Coordinates of C-alpha atoms in Angstrom, one line a residue:
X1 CA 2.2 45.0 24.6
X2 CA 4.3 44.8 27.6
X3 CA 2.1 42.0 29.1
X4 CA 2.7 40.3 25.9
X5 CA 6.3 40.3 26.5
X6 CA 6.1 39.4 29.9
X7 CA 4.0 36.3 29.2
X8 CA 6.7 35.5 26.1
X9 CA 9.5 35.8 28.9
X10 CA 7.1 33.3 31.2
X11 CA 6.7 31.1 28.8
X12 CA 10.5 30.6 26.6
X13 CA 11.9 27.6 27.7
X14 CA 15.7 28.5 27.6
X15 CA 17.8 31.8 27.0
X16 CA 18.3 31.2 23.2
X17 CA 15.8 33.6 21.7
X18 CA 15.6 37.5 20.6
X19 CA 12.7 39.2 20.6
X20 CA 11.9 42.7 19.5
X21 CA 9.1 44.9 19.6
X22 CA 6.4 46.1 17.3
X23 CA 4.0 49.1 17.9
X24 CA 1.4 51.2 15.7
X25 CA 2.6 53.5 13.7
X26 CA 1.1 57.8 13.6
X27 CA -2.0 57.3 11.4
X28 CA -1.5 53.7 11.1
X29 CA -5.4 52.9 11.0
X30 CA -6.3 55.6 9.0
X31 CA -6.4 53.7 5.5
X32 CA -8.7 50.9 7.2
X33 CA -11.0 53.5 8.3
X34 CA -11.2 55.2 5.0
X35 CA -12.5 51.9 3.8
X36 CA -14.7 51.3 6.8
X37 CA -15.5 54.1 9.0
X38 CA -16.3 51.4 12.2
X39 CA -13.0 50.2 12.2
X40 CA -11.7 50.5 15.3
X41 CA -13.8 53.5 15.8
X42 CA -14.3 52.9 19.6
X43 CA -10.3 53.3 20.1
X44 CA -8.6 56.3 20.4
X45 CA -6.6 58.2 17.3
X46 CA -2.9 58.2 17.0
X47 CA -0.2 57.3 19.3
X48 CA 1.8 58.9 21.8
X49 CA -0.6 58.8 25.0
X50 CA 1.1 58.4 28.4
X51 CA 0.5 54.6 28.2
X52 CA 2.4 54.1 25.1
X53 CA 5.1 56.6 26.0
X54 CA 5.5 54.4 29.5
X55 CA 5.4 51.1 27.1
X56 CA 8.4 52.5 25.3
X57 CA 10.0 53.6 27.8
X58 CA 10.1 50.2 30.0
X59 CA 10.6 47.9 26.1
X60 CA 13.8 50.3 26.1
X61 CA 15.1 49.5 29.5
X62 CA 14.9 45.9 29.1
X63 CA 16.9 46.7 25.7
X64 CA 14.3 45.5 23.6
X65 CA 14.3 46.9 20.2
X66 CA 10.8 49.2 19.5
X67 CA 10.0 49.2 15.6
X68 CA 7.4 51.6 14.2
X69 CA 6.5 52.7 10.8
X70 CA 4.3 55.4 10.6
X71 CA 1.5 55.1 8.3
X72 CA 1.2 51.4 9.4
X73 CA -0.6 49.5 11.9
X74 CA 1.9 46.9 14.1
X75 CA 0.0 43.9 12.3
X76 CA 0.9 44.9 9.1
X77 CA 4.9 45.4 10.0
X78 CA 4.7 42.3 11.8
X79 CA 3.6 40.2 8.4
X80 CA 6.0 42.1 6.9
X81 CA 8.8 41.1 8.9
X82 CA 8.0 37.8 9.4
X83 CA 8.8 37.2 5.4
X84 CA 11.8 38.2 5.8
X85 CA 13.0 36.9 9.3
X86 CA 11.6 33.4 8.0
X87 CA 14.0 33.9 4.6
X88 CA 17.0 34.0 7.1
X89 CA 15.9 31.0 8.2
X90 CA 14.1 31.3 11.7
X91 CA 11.3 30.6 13.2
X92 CA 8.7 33.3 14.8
X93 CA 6.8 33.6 18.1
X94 CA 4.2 36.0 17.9
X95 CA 3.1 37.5 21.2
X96 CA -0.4 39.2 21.1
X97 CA -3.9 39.0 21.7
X98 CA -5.1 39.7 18.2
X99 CA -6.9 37.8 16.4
X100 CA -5.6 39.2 13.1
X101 CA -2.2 37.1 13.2
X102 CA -3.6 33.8 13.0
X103 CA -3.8 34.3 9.3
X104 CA -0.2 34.1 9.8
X105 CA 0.2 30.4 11.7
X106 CA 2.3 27.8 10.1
X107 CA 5.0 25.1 10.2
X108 CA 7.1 28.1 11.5
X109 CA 5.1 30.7 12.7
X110 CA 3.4 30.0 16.3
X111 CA 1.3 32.7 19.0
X112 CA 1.4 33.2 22.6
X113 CA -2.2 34.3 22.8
X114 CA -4.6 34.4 26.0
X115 CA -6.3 30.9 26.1
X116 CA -9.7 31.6 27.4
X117 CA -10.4 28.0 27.7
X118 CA -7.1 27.6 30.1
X119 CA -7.4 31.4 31.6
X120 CA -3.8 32.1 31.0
X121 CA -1.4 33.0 27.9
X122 CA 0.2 29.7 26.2
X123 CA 1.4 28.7 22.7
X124 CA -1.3 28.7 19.9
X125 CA 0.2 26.4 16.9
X126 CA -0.6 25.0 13.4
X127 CA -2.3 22.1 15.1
X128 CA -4.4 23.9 17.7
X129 CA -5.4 26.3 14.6
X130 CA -6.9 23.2 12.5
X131 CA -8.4 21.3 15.8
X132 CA -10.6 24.5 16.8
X133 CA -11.7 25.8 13.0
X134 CA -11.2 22.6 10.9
X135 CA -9.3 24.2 8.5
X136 CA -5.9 25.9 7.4
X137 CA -4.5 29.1 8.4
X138 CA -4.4 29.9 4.9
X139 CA -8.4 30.4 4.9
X140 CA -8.4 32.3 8.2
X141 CA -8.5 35.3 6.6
X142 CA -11.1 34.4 4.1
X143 CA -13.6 33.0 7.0
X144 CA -13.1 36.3 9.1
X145 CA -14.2 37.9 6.5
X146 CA -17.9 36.2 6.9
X147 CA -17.8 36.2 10.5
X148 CA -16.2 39.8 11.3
X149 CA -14.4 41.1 14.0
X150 CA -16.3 42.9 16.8
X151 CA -13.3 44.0 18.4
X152 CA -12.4 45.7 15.9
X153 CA -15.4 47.0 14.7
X154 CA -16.0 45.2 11.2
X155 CA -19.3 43.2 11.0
X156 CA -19.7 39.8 10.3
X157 CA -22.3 38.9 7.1
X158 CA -24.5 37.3 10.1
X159 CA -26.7 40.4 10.5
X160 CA -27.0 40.4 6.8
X161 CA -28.0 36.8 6.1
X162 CA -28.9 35.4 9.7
X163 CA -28.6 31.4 8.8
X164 CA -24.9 32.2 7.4
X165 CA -22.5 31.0 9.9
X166 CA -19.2 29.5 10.3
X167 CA -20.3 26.3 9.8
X168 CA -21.3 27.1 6.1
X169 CA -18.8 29.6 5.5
X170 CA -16.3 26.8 6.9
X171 CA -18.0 23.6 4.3
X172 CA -17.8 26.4 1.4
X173 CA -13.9 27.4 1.8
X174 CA -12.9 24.2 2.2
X175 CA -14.2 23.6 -1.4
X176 CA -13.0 26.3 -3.1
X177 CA -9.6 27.7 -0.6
X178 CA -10.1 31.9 -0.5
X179 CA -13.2 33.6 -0.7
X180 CA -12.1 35.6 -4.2
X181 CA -12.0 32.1 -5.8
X182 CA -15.5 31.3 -4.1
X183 CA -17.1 34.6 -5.4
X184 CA -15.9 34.0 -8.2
X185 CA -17.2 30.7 -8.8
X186 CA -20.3 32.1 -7.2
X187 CA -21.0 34.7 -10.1
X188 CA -20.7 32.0 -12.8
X189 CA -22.7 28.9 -11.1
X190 CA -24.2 27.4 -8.4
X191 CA -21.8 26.7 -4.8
X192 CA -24.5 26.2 -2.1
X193 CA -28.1 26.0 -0.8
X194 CA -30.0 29.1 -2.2
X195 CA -29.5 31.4 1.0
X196 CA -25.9 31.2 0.8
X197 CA -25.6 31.3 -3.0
X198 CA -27.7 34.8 -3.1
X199 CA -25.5 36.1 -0.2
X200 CA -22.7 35.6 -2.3
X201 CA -24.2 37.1 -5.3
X202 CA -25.9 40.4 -3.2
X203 CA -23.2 40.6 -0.7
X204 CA -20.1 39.7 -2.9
X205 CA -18.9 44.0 -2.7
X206 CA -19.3 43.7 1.1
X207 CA -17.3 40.3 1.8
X208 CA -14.4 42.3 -0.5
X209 CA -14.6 45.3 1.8
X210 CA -13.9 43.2 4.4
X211 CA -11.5 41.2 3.3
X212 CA -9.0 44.5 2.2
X213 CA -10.0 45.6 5.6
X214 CA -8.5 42.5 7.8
X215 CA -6.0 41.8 4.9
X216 CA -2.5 42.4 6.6
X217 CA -0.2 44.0 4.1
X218 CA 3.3 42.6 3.2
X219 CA 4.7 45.4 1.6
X220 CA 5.3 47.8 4.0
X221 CA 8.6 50.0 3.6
X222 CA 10.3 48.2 6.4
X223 CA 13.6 46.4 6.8
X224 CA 14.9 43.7 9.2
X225 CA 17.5 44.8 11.2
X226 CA 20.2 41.7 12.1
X227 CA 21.0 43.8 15.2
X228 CA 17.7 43.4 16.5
X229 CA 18.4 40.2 17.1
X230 CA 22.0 40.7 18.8
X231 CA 22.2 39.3 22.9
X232 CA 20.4 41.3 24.9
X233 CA 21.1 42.4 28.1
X234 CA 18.2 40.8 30.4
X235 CA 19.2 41.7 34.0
X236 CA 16.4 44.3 34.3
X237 CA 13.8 42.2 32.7
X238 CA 12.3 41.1 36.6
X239 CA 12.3 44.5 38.6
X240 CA 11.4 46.5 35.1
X241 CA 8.7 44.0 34.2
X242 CA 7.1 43.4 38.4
X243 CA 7.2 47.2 38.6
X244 CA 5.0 48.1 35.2
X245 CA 2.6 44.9 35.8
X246 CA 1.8 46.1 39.0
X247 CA 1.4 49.5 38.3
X248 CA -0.8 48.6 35.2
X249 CA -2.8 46.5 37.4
X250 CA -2.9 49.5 40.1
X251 CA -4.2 51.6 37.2
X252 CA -6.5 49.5 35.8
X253 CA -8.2 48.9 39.1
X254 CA -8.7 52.8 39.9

């Protein structure tokens, strides 16, 4: 998280933005892994480990605000929030690696994501979203829910029905928008070549799993503070920020 906010720093142009900060809440997996025991399996349970306490600690001295709702992962606060920081009318910057927030990209709503293709963190927008999957945001969520997401432990229908990919998955959303409306369709009449049209008859339960799974909720108890959002006192941001990078790479070294 803290590299996040250093590469946000990096990369603002001017002074005139607020940022504040978003963390997992206690138990804020626990409903996703109700649903699907893999999810994030591999990670560990909970929060307060030395890492995060030392994350919170250095967000604090560089007067960032820290938001957590327990309960909830970050990702689901965040789209949350965003509803109601765009109402007020501005525009977001979301700084993270995940994957999950591009279901989020719009007009007003960019990332600052690592670029593999550039090796370096950089603005993700509306238009690099469409050039790299040839389609909208809007049926990001819908296409992860055929392809998975390793990282975080939900599987793709690709082990399922081998010759199902994202090029079909892709040609089939773009004809019907969301995957309900597809599986839908499906269940009534023919929407594809017979491979894909029996995946989405056998595997229509398992494509709904998923998407509940990577579906971030907007309806998480959760308030927008105007105060996060006041001037902030930035003077340690350099020394704070050199001292935990270089003890996180240190650390993650030994």
């Amino acid at each position: 998280m803290c590299p996040a906010y250093h590469e946000l720093v990096s990369l603002s142009p001017d002074d005139n933005w607020r940022a504040f900060t978003v963390l997992d809440g206690e138990g804020g997996n626990e409903y996703r892994r109700r649903r699907l025991p893999s999810y994030k399996a591999h990670r560990a349970r909970g929060v307060g480990t030395g890492a995060d306490t030392r994350v919170v600690d250095v967000l604090r001295q560089c007067n960032v605000p820290v938001v957590r709702v327990d309960g909830y992962e970050a990702d689901d606060v965040v789209a949350t929030l965003i509803e109601q920081v765009l109402q007020k009318g501005y525009r977001v910057v979301i700084a993270s690696p995940g994957k999950d927030f591009k279901q989020l990209i719009s007009d007003d709503v960019q990332l600052v994501m690592p670029i593999p293709e550039i090796g370096r963190w950089s603005f993700y927008t509306l238009r690099h979203y469409v050039a790299q999957y040839k389609c909208d945001p809007t049926a990001d969520l819908s296409l992860r829910c055929f392809m998975g997401d390793e990282a975080d432990g939900v599987p793709g229908i690709q082990h399922l029905v081998p010759g199902f990919g994202r090029k079909t998955a892709v040609k089939l959303l773009q004809k019907h928008g969301s995957i309900e409306n597809l599986l839908n369709t499906a269940a009534v009449r023919t929407v594809g070549k017979d491979y894909a049209q029996d995946a989405l008859i056998k595997h229509a339960d398992y494509l709904r799993k998923n998407y509940e799974v990577l579906s971030l909720k907007r309806d998480v108890n959760v308030q927008f503070d105007d105060n996060w959002l006041s001037t902030r006192n930035t003077s340690n941001d350099t020394n704070v920020l050199a001292d935990f990078i270089l003890k996180f790479n240190g650390e993650g070294r030994s």
